[in-house]
Coordinates of C-alpha atoms in Angstrom, one line a residue:
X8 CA 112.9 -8.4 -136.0
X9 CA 111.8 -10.1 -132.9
X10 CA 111.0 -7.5 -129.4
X11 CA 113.6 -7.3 -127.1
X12 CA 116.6 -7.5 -129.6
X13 CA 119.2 -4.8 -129.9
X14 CA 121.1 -3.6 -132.4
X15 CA 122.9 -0.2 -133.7
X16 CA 123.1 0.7 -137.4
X17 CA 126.6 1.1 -137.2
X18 CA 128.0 -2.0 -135.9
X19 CA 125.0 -4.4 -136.8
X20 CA 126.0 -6.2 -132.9
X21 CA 123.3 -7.7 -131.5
X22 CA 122.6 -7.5 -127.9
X23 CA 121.3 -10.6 -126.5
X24 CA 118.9 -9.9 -123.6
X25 CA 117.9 -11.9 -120.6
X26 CA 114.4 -12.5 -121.5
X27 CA 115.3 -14.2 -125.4
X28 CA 117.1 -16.6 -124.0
X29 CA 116.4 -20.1 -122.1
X30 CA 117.7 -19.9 -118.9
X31 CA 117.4 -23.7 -117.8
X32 CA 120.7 -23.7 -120.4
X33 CA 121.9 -20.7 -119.8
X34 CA 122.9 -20.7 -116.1
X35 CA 124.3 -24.0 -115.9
X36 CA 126.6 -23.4 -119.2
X37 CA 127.5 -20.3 -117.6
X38 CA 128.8 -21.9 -114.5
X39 CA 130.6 -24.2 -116.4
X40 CA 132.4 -21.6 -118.6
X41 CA 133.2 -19.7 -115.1
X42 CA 134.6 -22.8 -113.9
X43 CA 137.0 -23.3 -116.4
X44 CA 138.0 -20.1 -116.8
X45 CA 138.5 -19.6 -113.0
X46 CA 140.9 -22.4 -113.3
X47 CA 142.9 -21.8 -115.9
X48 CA 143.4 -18.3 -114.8
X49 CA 144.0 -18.8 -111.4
X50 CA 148.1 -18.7 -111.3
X51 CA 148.1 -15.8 -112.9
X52 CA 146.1 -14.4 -110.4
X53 CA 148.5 -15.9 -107.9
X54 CA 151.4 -14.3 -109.4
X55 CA 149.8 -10.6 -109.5
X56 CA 149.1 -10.9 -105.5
X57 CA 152.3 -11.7 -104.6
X58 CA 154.0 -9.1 -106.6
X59 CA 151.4 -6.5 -105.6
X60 CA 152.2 -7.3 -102.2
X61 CA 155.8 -7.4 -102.0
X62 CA 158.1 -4.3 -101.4
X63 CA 160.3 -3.2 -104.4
X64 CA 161.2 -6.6 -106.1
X65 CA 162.5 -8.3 -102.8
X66 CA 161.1 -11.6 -103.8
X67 CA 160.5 -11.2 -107.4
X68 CA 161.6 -9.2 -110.2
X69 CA 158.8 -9.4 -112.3
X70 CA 155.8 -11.1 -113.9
X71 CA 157.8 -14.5 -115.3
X72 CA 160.1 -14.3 -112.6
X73 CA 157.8 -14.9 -110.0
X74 CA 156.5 -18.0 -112.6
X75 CA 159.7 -19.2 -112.4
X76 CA 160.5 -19.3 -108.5
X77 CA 157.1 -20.3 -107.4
X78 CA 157.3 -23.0 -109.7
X79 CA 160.9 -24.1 -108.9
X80 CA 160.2 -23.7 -105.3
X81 CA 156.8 -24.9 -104.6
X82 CA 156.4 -27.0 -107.5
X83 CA 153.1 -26.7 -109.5
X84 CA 151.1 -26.8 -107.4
X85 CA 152.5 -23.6 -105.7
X86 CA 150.5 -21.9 -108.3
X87 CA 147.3 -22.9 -107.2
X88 CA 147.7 -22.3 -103.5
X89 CA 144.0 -21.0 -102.2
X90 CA 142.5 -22.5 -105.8
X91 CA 139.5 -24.3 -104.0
X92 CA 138.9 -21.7 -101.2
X93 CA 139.0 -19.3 -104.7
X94 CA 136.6 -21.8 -106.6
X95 CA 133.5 -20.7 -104.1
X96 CA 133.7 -17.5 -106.4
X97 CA 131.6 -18.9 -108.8
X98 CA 128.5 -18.6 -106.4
X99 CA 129.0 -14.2 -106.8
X100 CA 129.9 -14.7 -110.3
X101 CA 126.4 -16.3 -110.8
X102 CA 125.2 -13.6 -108.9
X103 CA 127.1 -10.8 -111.1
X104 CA 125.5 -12.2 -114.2
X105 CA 121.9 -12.3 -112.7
X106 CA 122.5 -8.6 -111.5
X107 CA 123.9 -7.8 -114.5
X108 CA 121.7 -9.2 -116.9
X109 CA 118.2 -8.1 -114.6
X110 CA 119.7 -4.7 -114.5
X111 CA 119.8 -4.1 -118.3
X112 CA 116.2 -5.5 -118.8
X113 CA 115.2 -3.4 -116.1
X114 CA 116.8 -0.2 -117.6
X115 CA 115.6 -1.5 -121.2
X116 CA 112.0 -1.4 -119.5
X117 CA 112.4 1.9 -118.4
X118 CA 113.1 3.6 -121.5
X119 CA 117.0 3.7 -121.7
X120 CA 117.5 3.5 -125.1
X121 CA 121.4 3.9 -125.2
X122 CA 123.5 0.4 -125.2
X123 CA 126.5 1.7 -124.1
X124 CA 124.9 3.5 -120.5
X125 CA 123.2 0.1 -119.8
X126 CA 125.8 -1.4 -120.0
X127 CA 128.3 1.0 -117.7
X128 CA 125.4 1.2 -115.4
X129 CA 124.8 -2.5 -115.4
X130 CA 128.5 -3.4 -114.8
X131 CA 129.0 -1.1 -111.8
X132 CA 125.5 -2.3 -110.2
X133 CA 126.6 -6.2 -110.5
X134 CA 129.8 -5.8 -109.3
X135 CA 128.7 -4.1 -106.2
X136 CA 126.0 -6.4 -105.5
X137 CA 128.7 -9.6 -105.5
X138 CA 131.4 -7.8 -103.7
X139 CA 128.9 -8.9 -100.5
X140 CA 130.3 -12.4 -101.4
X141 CA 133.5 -11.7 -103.1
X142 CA 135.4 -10.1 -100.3
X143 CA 135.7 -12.8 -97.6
X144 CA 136.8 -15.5 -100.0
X145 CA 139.0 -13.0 -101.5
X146 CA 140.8 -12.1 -98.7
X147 CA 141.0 -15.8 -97.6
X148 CA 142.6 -16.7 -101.1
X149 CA 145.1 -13.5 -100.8
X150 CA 146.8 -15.1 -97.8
X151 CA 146.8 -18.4 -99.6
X152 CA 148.2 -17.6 -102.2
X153 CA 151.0 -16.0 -99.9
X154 CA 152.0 -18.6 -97.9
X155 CA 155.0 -20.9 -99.2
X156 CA 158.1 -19.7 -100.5
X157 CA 160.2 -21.1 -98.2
X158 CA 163.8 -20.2 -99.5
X159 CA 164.7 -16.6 -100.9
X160 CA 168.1 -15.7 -101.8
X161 CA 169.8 -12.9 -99.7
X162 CA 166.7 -13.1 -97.3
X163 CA 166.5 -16.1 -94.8
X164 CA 163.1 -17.1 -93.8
X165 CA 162.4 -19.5 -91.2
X166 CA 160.6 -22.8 -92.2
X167 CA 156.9 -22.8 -93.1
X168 CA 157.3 -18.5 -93.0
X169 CA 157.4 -16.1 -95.9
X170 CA 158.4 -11.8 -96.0
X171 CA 154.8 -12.1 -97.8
X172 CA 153.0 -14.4 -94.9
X173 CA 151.6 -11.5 -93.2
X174 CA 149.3 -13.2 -90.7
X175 CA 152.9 -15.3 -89.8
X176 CA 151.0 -18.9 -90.2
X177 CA 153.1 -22.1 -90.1
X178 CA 153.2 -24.1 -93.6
X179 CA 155.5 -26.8 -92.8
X180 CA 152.9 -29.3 -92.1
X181 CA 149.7 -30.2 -92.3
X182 CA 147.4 -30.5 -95.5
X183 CA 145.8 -27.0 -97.5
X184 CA 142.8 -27.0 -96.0
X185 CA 144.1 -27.2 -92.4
X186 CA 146.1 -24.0 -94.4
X187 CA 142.6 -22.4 -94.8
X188 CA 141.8 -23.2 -91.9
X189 CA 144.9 -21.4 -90.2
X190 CA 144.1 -18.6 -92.4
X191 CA 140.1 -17.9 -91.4
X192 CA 141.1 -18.0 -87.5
X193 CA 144.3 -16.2 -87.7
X194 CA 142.4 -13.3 -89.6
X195 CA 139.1 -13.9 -87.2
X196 CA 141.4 -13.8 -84.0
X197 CA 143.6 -10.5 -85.4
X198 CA 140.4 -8.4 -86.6
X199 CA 137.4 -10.0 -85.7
X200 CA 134.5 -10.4 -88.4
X201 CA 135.5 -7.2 -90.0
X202 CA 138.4 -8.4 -90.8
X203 CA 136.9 -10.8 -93.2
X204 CA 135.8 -7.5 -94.7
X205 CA 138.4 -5.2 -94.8
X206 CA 139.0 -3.4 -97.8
X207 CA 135.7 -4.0 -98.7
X208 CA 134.9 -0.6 -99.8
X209 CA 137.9 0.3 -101.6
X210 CA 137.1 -3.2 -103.4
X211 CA 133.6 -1.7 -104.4
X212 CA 135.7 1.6 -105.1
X213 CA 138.1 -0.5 -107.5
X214 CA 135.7 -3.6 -108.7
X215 CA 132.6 -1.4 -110.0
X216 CA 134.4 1.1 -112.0
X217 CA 136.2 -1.0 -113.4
X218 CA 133.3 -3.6 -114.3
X219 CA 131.1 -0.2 -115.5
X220 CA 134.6 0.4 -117.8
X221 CA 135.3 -2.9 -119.1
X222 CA 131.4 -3.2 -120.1
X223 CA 131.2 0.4 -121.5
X224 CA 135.1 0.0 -123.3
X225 CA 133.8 -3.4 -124.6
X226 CA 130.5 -1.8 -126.5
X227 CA 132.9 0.9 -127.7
X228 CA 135.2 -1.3 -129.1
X229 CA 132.7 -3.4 -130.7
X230 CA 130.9 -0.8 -132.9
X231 CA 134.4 0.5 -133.7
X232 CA 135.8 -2.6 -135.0
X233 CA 132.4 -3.7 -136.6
X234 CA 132.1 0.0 -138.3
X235 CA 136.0 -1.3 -140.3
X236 CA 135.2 -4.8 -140.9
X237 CA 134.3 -6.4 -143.8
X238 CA 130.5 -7.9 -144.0
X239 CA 131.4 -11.6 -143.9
X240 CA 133.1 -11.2 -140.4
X241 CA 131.3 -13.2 -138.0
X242 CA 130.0 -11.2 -135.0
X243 CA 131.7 -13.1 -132.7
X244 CA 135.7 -12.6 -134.0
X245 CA 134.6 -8.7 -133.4
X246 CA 133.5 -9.6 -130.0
X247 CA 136.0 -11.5 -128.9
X248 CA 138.6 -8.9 -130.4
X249 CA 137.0 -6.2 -128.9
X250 CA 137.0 -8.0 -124.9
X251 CA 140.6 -7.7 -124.3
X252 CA 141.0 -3.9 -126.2
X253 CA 138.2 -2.9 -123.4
X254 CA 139.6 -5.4 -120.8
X255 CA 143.4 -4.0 -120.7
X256 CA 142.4 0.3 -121.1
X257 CA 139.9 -0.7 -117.7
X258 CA 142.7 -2.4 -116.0
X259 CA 145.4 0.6 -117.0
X260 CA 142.8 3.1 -115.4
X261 CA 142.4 1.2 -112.5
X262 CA 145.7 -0.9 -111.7
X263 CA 147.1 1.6 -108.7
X264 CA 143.8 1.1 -106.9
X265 CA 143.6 -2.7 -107.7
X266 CA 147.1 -2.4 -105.4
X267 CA 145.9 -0.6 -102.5
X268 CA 143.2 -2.8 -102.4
X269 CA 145.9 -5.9 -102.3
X270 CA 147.8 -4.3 -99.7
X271 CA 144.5 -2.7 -97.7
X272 CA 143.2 -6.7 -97.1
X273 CA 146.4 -8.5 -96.8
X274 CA 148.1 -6.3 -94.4
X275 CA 144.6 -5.7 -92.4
X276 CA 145.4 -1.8 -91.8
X277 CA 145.4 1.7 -93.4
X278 CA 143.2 3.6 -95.6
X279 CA 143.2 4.0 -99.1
X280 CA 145.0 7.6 -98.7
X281 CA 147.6 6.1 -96.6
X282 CA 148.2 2.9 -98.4
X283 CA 148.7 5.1 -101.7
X284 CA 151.1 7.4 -99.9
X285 CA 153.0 4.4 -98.8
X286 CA 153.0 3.1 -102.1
X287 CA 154.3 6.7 -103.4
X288 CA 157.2 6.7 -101.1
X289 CA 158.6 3.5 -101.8
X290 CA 157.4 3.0 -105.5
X291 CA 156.7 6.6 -107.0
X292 CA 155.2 6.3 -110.2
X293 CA 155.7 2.3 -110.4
X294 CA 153.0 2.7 -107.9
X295 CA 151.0 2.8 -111.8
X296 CA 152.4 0.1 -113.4
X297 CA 152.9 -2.2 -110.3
X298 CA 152.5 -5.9 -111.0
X299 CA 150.6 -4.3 -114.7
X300 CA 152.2 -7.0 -116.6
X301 CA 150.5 -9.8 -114.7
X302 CA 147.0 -8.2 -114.3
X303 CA 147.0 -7.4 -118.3
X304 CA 148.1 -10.7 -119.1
X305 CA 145.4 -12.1 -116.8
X306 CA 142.8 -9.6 -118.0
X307 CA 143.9 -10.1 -121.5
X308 CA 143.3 -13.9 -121.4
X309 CA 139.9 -13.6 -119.2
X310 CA 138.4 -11.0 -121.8
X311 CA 138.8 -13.0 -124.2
X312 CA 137.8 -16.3 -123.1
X313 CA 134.9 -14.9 -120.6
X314 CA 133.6 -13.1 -124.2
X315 CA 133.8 -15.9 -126.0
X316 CA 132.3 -18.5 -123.7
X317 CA 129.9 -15.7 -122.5
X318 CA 128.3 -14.7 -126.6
X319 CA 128.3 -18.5 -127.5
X320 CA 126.5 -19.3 -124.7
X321 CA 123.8 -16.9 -124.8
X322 CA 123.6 -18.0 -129.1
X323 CA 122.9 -21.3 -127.9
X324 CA 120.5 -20.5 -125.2
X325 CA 118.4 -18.7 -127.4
X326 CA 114.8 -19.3 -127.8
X327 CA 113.6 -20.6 -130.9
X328 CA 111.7 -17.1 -132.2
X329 CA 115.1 -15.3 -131.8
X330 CA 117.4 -17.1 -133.3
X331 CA 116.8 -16.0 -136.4
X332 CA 117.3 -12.3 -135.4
X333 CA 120.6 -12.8 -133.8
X334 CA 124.1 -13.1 -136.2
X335 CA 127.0 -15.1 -135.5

């Protein structure tokens, strides 16, 4: 077996490391995985916002709901409010894999032997590094995706105004990116550069755990449904089976931070205690499963299509000594 390939007894699931493959394929088929994945993804990221934001269900009552209204209201393209603002993401999601990747080689050269460690320790290191980047579009995309909805039943809402449109911008006219626009001075002239910023540590607090989780959970899974499975199943099914099982137990440990995190940037104030206490008094243990059905159907989808973009790309961008080490 060629250096530099991993593998466990049990499961037989190779570990494709940074240095076996060629990277003059492997980043740009990355980016263009991210890309599409970004964008097929993107409404249901849309949806989770705005029903993380909201109070109670005073705009929506639910995941499909919301699909419903947005779509009847704002047409379409409602559900891709903020989507090219959000589409500079894929400069930190290149960063996230470099981190990622260089941070298992490095622990690899430095004697860590277990998969499952460099792979929790990897996650959380690559998601703190792009958080730098992450958090200013993010919060920029958050209000985008929050302006619109110009008609609610039982709640008037002047024109071009929304109970969600926190930094109270005017939609009625002009084009998206004057909308972006609006957005970035609105949130420069309410809270200066550190508003482009806020909740950037509880976003470190919710993102890295959460990455070092879906990594770790994704191993687990792996060797447990590889250690069942018949011989002849390819490598891949496991893998892609196993990215959702590790993607949706991350996202139930971490959901009531991923909405104090919403709240903390869009509204511009409070601290994590005091946003959860808020959340307590008005939600009480829906505070846990808040907007849950949205971010598992949205993690649920990306696991499994971020795996399986993720493992066929790294088979192709193999070099030609290690392709015969590594299954599919």
């Amino acid at each position: 077996m060629a250096e530099g390939v991993e593998t466990t007894d049990a499961s037989n699931i190779q570990v494709i490391e940074l240095n076996m493959m060629d990277k003059s394929k492997y980043y740009p088929l990355a980016l263009l995985s991210g890309a599409c994945i970004r964008t097929t993804l993107y409404p249901l990221s849309l949806v989770k916002t705005r029903l993380q934001v909201q109070n109670k269900k005073i705009l929506y009552n639910g995941t499909w709901d919301a699909f419903k209204k947005i779509t009847q209201r704002e047409g379409v393209k409602g559900l891709y409010r903020g989507y090219w603002i959000n589409s500079l993401l894929i400069v930190p999601q290149m960063a996230y894999i470099t981190v990622y990747e260089g941070s298992r080689q490095w622990l690899h050269n430095h004697n860590v032997e277990s998969r499952k460690l460099k792979s929790f320790i990897a996650g959380g290191c690559a998601s703190t590094a792009s958080q730098v980047f992450v958090v200013p579009l993010d919060i920029v995309t958050q209000h985008m995706m929050l302006l619109g909805n110009t008609k609610t039943e039982g709640h008037p809402i002047k024109p071009g105004r929304t109970h969600l449109n926190t930094l109270n911008i005017d939609t009625a006219s002009g084009s998206r990116l004057g909308a972006s626009f609006k957005v970035m001075k609105a949130v420069y002239s309410n809270y200066g550069i550190r508003g482009f910023y806020k909740g950037y540590f509880i976003s470190v607090l919710v993102y890295a755990p959460h990455s070092a989780l879906w990594w770790l959970f994704y191993d687990r899974f792996s060797d447990l449904l590889a250690g069942i499975s018949p011989s002849w199943v390819p490598r891949l099914t496991i893998q892609c089976v196993a990215a959702p099982l590790g993607g949706c137990t991350a996202t139930l440990l971490t959901n009531f931070l991923d909405v104090s995190r919403t709240r903390i940037q869009v509204q511009g104030k409070g601290t994590l205690v005091s946003v959860l206490s808020d959340l307590w008094k008005y939600e009480g243990m829906k505070l846990f499963t808040k907007a849950i059905t949205a971010r598992m159907a949205q993690s649920t989808i990306f696991s499994f299509t971020i795996i399986l973009g993720y493992e066929t790309i790294k088979r192709w961008s193999l070099l030609e000594e290690h392709k015969a080490d590594v299954r599919w």
